[in-house]
Structure formats: C-alpha cells, structure tokens
mmCIF file of C-alpha atoms and ligand atoms in Angstrom:
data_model
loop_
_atom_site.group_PDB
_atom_site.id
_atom_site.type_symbol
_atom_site.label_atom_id
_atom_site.label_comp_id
_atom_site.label_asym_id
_atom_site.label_seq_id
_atom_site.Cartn_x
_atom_site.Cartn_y
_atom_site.Cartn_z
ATOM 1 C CA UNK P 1 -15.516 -3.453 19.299
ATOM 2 C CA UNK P 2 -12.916 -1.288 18.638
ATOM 3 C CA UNK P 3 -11.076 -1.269 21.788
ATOM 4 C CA UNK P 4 -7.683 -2.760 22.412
ATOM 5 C CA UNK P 5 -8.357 -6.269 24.065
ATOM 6 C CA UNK P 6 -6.070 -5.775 26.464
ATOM 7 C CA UNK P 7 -7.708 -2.201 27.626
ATOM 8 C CA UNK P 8 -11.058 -4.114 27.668
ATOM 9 C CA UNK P 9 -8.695 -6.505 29.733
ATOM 10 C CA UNK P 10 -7.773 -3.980 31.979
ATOM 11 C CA UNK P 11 -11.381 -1.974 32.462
ATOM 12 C CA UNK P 12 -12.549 -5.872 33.049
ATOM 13 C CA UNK P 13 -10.381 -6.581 35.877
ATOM 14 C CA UNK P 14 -11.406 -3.081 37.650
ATOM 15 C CA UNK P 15 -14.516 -3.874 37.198
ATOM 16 C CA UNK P 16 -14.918 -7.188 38.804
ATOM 17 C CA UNK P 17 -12.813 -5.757 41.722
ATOM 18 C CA UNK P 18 -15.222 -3.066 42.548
ATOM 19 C CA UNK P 19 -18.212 -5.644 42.260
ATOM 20 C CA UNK P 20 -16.221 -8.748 44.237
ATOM 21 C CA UNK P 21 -15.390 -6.053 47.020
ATOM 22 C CA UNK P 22 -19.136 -4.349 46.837
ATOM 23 C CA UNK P 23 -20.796 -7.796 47.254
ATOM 24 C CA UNK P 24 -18.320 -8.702 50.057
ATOM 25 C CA UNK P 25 -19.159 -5.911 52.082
ATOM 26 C CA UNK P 26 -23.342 -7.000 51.082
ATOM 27 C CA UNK P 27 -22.410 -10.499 52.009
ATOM 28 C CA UNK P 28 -21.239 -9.545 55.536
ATOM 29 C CA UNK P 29 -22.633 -6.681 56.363
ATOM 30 C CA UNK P 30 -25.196 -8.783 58.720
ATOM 31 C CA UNK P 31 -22.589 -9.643 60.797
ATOM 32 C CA UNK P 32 -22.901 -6.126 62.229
ATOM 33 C CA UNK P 33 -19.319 -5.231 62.357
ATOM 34 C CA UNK P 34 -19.754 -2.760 59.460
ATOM 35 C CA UNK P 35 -21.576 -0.257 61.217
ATOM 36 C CA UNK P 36 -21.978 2.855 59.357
ATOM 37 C CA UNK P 37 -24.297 3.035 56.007
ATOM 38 C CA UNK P 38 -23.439 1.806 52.795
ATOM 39 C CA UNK P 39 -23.948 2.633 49.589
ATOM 40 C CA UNK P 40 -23.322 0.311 47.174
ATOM 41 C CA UNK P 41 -22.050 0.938 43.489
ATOM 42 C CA UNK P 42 -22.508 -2.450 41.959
ATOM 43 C CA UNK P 43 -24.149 -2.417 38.524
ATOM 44 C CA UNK P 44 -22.522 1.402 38.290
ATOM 45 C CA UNK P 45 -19.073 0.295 37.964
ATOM 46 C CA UNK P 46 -18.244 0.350 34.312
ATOM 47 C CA UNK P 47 -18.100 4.259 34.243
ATOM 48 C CA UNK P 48 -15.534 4.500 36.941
ATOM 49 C CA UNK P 49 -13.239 1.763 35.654
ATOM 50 C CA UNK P 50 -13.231 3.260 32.072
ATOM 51 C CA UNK P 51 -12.039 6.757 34.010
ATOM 52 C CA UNK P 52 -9.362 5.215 35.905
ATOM 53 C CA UNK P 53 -7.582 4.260 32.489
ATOM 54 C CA UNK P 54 -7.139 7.966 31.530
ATOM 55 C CA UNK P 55 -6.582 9.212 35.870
ATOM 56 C CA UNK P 56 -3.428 9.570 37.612
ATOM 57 C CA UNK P 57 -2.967 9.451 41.614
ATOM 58 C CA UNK P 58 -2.136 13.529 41.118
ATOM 59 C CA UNK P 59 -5.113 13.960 39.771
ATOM 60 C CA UNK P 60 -7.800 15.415 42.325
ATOM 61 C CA UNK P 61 -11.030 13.305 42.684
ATOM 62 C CA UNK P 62 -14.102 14.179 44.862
ATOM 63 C CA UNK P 63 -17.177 11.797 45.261
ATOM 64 C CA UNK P 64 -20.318 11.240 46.895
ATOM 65 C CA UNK P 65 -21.895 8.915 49.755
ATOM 66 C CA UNK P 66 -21.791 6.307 47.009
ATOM 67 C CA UNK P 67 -17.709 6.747 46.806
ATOM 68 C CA UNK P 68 -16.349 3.212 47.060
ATOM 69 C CA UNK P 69 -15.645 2.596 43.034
ATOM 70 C CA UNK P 70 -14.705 6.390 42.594
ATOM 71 C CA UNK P 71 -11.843 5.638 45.353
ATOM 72 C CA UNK P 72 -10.873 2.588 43.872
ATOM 73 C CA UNK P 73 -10.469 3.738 40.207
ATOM 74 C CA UNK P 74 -8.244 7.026 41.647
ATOM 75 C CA UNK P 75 -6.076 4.353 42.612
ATOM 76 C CA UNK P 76 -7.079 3.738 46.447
ATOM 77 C CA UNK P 77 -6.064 0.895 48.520
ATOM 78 C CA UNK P 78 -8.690 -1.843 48.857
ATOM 79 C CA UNK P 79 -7.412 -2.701 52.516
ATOM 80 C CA UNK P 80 -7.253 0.987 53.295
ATOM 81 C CA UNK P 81 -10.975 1.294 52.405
ATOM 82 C CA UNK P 82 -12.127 -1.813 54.000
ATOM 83 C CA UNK P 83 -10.374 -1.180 57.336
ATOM 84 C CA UNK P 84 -12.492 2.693 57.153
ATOM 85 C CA UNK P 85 -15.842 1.254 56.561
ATOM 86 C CA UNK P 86 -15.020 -1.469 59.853
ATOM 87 C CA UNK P 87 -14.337 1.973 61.592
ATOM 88 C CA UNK P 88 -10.277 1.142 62.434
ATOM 89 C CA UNK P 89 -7.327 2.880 62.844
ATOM 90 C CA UNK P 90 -5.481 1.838 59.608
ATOM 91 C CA UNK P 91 -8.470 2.962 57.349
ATOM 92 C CA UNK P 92 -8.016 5.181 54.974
ATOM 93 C CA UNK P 93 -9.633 8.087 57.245
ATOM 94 C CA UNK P 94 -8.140 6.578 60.178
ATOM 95 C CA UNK P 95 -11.543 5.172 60.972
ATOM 96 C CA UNK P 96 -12.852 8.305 61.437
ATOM 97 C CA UNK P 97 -15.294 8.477 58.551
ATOM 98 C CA UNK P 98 -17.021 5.019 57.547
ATOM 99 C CA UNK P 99 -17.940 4.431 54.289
ATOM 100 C CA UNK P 100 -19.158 7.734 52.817
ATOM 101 C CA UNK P 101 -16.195 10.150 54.086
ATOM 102 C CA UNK P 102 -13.215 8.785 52.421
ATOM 103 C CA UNK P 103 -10.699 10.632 51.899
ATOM 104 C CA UNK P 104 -6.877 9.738 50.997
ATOM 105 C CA UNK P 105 -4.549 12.146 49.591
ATOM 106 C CA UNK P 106 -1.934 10.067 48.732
ATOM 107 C CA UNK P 107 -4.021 9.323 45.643
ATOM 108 C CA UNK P 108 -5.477 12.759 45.173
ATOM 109 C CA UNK P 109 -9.409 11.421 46.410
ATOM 110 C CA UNK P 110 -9.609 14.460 48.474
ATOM 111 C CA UNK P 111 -13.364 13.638 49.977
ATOM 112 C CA UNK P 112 -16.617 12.465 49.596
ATOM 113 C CA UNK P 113 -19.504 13.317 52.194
ATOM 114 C CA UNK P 114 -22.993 12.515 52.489
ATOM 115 C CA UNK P 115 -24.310 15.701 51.853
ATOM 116 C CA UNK P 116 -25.789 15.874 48.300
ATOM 117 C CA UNK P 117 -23.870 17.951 46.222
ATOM 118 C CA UNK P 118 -21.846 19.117 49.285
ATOM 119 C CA UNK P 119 -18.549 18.186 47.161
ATOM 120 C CA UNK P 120 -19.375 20.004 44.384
ATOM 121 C CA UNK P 121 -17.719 23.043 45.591
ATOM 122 C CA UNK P 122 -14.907 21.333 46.719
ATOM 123 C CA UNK P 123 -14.012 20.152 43.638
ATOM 124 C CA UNK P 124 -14.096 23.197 41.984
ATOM 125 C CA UNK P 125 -12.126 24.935 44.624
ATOM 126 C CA UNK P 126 -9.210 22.369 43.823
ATOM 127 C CA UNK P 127 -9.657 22.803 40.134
ATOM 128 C CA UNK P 128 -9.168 27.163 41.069
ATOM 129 C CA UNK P 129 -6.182 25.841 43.078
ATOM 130 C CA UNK P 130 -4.846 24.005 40.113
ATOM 131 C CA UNK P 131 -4.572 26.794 38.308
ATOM 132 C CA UNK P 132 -3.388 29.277 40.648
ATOM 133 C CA UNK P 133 -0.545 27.010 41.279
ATOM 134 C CA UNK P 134 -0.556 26.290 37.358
ATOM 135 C CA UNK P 135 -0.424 22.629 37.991
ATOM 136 C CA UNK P 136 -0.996 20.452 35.121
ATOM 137 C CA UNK P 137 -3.144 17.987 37.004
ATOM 138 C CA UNK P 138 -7.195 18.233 36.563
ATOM 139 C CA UNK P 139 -9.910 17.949 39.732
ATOM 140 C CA UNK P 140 -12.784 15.284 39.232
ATOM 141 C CA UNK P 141 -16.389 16.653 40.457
ATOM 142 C CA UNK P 142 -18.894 12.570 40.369
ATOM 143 C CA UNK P 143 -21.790 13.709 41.385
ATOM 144 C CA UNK P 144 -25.416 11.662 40.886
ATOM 145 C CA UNK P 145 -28.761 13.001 38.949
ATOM 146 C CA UNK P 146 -29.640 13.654 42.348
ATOM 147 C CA UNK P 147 -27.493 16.422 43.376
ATOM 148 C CA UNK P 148 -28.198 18.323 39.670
ATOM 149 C CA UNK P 149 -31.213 19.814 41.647
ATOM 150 C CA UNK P 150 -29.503 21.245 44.522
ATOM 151 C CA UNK P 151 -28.297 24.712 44.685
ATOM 152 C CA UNK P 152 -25.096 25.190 45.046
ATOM 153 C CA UNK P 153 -24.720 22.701 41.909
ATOM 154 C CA UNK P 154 -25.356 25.637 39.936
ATOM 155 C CA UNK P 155 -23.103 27.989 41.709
ATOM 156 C CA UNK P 156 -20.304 25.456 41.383
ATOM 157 C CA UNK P 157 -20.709 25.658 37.917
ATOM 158 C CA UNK P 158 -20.717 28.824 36.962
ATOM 159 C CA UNK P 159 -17.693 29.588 39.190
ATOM 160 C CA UNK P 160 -16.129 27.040 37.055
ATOM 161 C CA UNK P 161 -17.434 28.260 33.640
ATOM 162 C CA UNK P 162 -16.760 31.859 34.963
ATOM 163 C CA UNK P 163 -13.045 31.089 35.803
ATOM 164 C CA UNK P 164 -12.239 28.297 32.847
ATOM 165 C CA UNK P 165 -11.031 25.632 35.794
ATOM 166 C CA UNK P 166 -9.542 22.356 35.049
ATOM 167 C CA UNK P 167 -12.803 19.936 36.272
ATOM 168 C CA UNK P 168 -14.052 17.256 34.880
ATOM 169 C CA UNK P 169 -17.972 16.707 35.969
ATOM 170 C CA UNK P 170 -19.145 13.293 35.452
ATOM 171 C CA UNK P 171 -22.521 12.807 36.225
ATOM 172 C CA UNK P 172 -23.507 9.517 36.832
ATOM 173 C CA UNK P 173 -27.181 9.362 35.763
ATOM 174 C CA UNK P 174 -29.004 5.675 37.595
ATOM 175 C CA UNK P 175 -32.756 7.649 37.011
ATOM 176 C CA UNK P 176 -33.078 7.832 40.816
ATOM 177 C CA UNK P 177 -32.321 9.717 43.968
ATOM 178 C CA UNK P 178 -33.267 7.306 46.508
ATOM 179 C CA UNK P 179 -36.536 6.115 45.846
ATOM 180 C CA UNK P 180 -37.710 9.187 43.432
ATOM 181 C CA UNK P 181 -37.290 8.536 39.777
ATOM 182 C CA UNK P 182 -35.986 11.262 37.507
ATOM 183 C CA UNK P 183 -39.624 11.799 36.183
ATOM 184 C CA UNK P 184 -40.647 12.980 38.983
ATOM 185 C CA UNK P 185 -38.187 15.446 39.802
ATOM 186 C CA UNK P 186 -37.351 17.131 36.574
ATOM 187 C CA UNK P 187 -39.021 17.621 33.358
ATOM 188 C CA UNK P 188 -38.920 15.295 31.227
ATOM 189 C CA UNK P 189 -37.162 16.120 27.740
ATOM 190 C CA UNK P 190 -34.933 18.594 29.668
ATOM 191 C CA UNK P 191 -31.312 16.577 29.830
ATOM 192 C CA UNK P 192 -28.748 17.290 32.441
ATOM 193 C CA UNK P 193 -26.013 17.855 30.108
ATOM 194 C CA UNK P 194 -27.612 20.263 28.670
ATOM 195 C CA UNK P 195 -27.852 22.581 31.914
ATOM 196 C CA UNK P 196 -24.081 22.393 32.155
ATOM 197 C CA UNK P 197 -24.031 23.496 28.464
ATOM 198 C CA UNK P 198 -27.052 26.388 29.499
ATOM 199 C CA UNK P 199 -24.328 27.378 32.046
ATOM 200 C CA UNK P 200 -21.227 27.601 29.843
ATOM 201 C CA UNK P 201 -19.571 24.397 29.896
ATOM 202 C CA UNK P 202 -19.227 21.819 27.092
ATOM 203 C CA UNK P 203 -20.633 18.849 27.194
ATOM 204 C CA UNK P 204 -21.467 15.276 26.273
ATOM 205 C CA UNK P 205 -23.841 12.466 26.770
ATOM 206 C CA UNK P 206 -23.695 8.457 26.495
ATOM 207 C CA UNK P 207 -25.111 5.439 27.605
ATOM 208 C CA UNK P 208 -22.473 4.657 30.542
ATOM 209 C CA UNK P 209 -23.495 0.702 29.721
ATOM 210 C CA UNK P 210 -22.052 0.714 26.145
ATOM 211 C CA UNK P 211 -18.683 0.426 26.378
ATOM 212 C CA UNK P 212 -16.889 1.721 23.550
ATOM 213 C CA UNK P 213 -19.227 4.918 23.559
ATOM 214 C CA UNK P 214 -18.438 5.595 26.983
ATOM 215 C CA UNK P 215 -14.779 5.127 27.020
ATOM 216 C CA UNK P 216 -14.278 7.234 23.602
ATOM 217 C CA UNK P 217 -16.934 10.082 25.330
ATOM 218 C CA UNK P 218 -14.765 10.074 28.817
ATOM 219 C CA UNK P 219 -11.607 9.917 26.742
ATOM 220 C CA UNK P 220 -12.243 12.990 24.920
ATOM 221 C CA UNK P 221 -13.316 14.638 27.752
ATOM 222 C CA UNK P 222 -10.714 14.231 30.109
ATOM 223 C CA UNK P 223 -8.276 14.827 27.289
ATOM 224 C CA UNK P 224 -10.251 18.293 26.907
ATOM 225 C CA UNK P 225 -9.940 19.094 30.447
ATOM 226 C CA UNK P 226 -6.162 18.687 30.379
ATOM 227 C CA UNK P 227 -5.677 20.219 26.956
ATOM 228 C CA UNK P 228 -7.976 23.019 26.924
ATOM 229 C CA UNK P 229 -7.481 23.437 30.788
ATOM 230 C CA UNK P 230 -11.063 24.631 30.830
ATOM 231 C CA UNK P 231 -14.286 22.646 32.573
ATOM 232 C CA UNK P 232 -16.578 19.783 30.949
ATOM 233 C CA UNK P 233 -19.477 17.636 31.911
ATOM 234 C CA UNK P 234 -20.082 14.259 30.963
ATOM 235 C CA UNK P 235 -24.225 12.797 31.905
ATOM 236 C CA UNK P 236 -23.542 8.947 31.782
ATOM 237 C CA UNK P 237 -26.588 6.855 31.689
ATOM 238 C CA UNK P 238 -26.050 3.962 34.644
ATOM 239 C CA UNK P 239 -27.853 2.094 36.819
ATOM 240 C CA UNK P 240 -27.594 0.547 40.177
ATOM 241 C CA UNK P 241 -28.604 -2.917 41.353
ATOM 242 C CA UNK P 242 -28.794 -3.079 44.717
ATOM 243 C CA UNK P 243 -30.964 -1.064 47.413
ATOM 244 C CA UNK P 244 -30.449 2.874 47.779
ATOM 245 C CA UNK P 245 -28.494 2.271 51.174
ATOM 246 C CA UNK P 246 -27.888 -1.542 52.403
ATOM 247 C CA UNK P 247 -26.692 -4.471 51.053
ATOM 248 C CA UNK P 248 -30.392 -5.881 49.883
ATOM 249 C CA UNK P 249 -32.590 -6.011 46.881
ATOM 250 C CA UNK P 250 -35.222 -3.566 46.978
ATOM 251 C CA UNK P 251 -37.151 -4.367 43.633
ATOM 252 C CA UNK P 252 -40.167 -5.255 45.511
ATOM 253 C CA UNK P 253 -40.985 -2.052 47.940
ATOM 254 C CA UNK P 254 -42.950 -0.459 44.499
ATOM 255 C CA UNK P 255 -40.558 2.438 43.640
ATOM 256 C CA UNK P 256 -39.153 0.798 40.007
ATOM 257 C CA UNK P 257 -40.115 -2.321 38.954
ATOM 258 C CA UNK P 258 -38.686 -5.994 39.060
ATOM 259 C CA UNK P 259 -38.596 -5.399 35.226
ATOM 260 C CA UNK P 260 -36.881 -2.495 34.709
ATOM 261 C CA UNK P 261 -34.198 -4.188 36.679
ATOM 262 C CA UNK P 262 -33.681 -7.057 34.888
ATOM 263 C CA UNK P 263 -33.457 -5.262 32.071
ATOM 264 C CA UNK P 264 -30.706 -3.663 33.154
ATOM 265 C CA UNK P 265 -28.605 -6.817 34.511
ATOM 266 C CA UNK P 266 -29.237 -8.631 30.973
ATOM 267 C CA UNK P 267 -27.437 -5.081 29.792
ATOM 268 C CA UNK P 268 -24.474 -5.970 32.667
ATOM 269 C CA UNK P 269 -21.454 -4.812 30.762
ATOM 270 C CA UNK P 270 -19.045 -6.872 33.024
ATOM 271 C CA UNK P 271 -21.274 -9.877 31.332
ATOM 272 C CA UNK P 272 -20.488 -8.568 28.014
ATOM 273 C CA UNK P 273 -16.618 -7.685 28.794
ATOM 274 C CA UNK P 274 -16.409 -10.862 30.224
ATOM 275 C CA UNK P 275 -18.253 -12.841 27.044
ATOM 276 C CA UNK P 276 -15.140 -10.771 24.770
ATOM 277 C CA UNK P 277 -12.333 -11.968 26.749
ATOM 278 C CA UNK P 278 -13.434 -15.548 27.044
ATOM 279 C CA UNK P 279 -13.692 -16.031 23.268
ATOM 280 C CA UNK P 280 -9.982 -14.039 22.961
ATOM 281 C CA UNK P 281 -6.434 -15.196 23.973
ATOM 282 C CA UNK P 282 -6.625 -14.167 27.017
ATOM 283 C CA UNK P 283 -9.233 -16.201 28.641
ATOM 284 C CA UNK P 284 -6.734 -18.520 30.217
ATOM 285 C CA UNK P 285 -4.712 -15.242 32.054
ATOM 286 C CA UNK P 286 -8.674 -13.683 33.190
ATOM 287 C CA UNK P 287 -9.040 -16.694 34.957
ATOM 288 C CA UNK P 288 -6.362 -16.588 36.728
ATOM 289 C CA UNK P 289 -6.157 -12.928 37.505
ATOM 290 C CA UNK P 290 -9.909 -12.947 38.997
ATOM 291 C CA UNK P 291 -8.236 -15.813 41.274
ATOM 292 C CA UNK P 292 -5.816 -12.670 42.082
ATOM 293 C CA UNK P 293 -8.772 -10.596 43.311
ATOM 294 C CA UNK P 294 -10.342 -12.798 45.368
ATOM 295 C CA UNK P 295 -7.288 -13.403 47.246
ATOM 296 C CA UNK P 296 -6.843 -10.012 47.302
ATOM 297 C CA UNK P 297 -10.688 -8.742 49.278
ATOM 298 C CA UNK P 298 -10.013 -11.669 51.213
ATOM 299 C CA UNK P 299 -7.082 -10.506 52.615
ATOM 300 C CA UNK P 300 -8.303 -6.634 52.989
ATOM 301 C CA UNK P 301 -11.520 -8.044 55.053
ATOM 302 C CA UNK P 302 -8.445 -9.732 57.071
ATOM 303 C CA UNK P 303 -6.793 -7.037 57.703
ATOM 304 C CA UNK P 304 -9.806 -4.720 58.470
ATOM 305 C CA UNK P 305 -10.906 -7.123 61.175
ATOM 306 C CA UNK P 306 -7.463 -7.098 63.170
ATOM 307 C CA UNK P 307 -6.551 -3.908 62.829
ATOM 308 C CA UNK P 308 -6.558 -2.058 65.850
ATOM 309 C CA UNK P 309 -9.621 0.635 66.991
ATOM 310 C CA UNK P 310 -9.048 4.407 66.300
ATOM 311 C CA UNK P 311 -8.260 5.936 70.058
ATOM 312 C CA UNK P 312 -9.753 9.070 71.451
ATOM 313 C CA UNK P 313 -6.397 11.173 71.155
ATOM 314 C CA UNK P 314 -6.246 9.948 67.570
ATOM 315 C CA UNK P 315 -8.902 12.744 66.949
ATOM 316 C CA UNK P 316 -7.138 15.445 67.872
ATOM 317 C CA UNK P 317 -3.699 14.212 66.346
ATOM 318 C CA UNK P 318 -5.274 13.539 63.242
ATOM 319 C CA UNK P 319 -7.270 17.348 62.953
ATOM 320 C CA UNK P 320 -4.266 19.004 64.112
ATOM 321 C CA UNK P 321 -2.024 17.367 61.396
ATOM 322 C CA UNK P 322 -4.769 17.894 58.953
ATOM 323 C CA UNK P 323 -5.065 21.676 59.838
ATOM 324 C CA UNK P 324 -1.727 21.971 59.208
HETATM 325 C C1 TPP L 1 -28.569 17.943 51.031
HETATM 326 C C2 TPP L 1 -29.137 16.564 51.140
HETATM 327 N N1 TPP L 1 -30.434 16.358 50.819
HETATM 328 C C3 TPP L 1 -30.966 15.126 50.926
HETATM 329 C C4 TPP L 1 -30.203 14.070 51.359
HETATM 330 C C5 TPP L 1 -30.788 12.663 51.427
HETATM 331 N N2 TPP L 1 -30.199 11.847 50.338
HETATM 332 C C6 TPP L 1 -29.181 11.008 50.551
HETATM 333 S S1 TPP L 1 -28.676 10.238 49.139
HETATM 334 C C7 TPP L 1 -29.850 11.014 48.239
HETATM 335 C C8 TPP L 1 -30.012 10.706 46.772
HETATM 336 C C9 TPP L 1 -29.049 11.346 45.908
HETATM 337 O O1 TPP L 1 -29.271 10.918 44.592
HETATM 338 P P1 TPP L 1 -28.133 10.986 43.535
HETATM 339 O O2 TPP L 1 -27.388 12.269 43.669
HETATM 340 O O3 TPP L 1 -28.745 10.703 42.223
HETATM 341 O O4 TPP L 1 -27.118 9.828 43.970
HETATM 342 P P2 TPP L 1 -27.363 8.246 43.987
HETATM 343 O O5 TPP L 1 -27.820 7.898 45.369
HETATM 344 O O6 TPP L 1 -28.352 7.907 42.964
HETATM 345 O O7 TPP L 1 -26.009 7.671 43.715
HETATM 346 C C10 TPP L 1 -30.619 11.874 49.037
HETATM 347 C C11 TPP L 1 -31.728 12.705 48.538
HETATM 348 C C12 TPP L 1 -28.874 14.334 51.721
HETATM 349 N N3 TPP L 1 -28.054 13.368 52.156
HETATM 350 N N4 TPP L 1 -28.359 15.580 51.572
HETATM 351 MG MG1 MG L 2 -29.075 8.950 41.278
#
C-alpha cells in the first residue's frame, strides 16, 4: 500500500474508536437508559476516518440520523456525544436532541436530523455563507443512497452547481435505505455520481472498503473543494453491519442475506489496517493506544451516566441563546 504507515496508523485508531464506542452503545443499549433511536455506523467507518485526516474543526459538517462517526471524525467530543444520546445536560445538544440531532459548533458539525435529506440544504446554505463571507473553510453535505431520491436533493444541488459553493458531498452508498435495496429503488446501471455530474458538479466514485482508493479519491476531492472553491461529489461504496435502527443483527428478517454480509465483514478494512500495522514497527505502540480508547468510552459512558438531567428552563435558555 502506498500510504504512510503512520497515516494508516492514524485512520486505524479513528476507526476502532468509532466501532469500540458504536458497539458500547449496542452492548448497553438494553439497559434502557439510552432512550432515543440509534443508528449505528459500524462496518461504515473507514470513509469517515479517512475524511477526518484532510478536515479541520472550521470546517462545516452536516450529517444524517446515522451521525455518530461523521461527529467524531469533525473532531467531536466522545463524552459530549455519549452524555446527548443518555439525554443529559452536558451532551453535546444539551440533551436536547438524542442521538440523531447532534449538533456542536465548536467543531463546525452544525446538525444532523432525521429527516432524509433534510440537511442537504443546510449544508449548502453554509457553503453560500462561506463564500459570502469569503471564508476559506469548505461545508460537508454526508448524505446516504437513500436521500439521492428525495427532492430537495436535487434542488440542493443545483443551487450549489448554480452558485460554484465550497461543498463537499460524500455519499455514503451501504445499497440500502432501511430495508429496500438499491435495486429496487433506482435503475440499475444508472450510478449516483453520475446524477451529481448530470447536474453540474464533478465527481468521483470508489469502493469506500479499499483503502488507498478511497483516501487518494477523498483527498483529491476535498483538495478540489478548497482549491477550486467550487462543489464535488464523492459515491463511496460502504456497508453497514448492524440493524437499520437498534443495536441487533438483522441478517435473518429476509431483506439481504446472511451471505452478502459476511462477505462484507471478511472485506472489514479495520481487519486489514489492523493485519498492516501488526506486521510493521508499530504493533507494540497499537496495542497500547487501543488500551487508550477503551479507557477512554469507558470513561465517556461514566460521565454520561452522572451527569445531571437537562431542566425545563434549559429549553428556553438554550433557544434564546441559539436565536441569537
Ligand atoms: C423524509 C423521510 N422519509 C422517510 C424517512 C424514513 N427513513 C428513515 S432512515 C431511512 C433510510 C435512509 O437511507 P439512506 O439515506 O441510504 O441512509 P442509511 O440509513 O442507509 O444510512 C428512511 C427511508 C425519513 N426519516 N424521512
Ligand atoms: Mg443507505
């Protein structure tokens, strides 16, 4: 691979974080004390881990009701995001939101709802803010395959094509919305990236499980969006392990196929990036950093559970300061 070990180091480590955290939450989300829905990103995380290396926290990110990795590449804070989805005070939406409406501006993830596609817009809007402000900084649209057949992603686009804004679209493609496979929805040699490209944007294509691929594809796209200050789309190819909402397995209810997903976990590029580093130099340090990380969600699951409840007044503090 021709990747720096220590980036594959890095993209690793980010990696395993998002999946540790993601099968934390699965682990105790019996326990009832998580009570809003969750949608888990674990066998996805490879795409937003390879972003985060070319992101900064001014950046502007928006995401979807599967948000948890997006918020933790931008650079969230893993107790801030626990705490939200146990609904308390010191989450990063003051408790206020639950798992898919996080929002935290101190690291430029300006929202993520529940509505499919319903960030779309808002993403663009910051990327026509960007400019009128002529910031240097670039706005980050994820969206699913799902929300590529809703209106307004169409209208989102254009606007951006129309008006040459900074956004970088990054389409993460897992073949289903919910339970509905992509060959059911759309036809089947037409490829995403090529609306965007139908519309006016550039765009670009890869399997988001190969690694070098996908980090050379998101690397010259970003870099495009910053240097060209003008929109592109990015379709990459994932897939997700776990049920569409809940912490479970769902391989047996008849939608995909016990098959298809072990094909895709003997694909698991955290296997592979792990199988690199523990025949380099730094297999010793991995070791020891995953250590790190477990510490780490154990301590944010800590701190969620004492942390105090949101109050009633809190709502209208908390609107009022964000009106302003
Ligand atoms: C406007 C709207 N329509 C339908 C739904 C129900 N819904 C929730 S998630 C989802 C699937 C979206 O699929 P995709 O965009 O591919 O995201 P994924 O769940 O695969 O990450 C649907 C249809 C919704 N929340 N909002
Ligand atoms: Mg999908």
């Amino acid at each position: 691979m021709n990747i720096d070990i220590n980036i594959i180091k890095d993209i690793y480590l980010r990696s395993y974080k998002i999946r540790l955290t993601e099968e934390e939450i699965a682990k105790r989300y019996k326990e009832q004390e998580m009570r809003c829905p969750t949608h888990l990103s674990i066998g996805q995380e490879l795409v937003p881990s390879i972003y985060a290396q070319f992101i900064n926290k001014e950046d502007y990110a928006v995401s979807t009701h599967r948000a948890h990795a997006h918020y933790l590449a931008k650079g969230g804070n893993l107790k801030a995001m626990i705490a939200e989805i146990y609904g308390k005070k010191t989450g990063c939406s003051h408790g206020m939101g639950g798992s898919m409406h996080l929002i935290d501006k101190s690291v430029g993830f300006m929202g993520s709802t529940a509505i499919v596609g319903g960030t779309i817009p808002v993403g663009v809007g910051l990327g026509l803010s960007i400019q009128i402000k002529n910031e240097s900084k670039i706005s980050t649209v994820f969206l699913g395959d799902g929300s590529t057949e809703e209106g307004v992603f169409y209208e989102s686009l254009n606007f951006a094509a129309l008006k040459s804004l900074p956004i970088i679209f990054i389409c993460e493609n897992n073949l289903y919305s919910v339970y509905s496979n992509l060959e059911v929805r759309q036809p089947t040699n037409r490829k995403i990236y090529k609306l965007a490209q139908a519309i006016g944007i550039e765009s670009s294509h890869s399997n988001g499980y190969d690694i070098e691929d996908t980090y050379n594809k998101l690397e010259y796209a970003i870099n495009y969006v910053k240097n060209e200050k003008k929109p592109f789309f990015i379709e990459l190819d994932t897939y997700r392990f776990r049920e569409h909402c809940g912490p479970s397995y769902d391989n047996d209810i008849g939608y995909r196929t016990e098959k298809e997903y072990l094909d895709f976990l003997k694909k698991d590029p955290l296997k592979k990036m792990k199988e690199i580093l523990n025949n380099s130099i730094l297999k010793e340090n991995i070791d020891k950093k995953e250590n790190e990380i477990i510490e780490e969600i154990n301590e944010a699951f800590n701190f969620a559970k004492s942390s105090p409840w949101p109050e009633y007044k809190d709502i209208s503090e908390y609107l009022y300061k964000e009106k302003r």
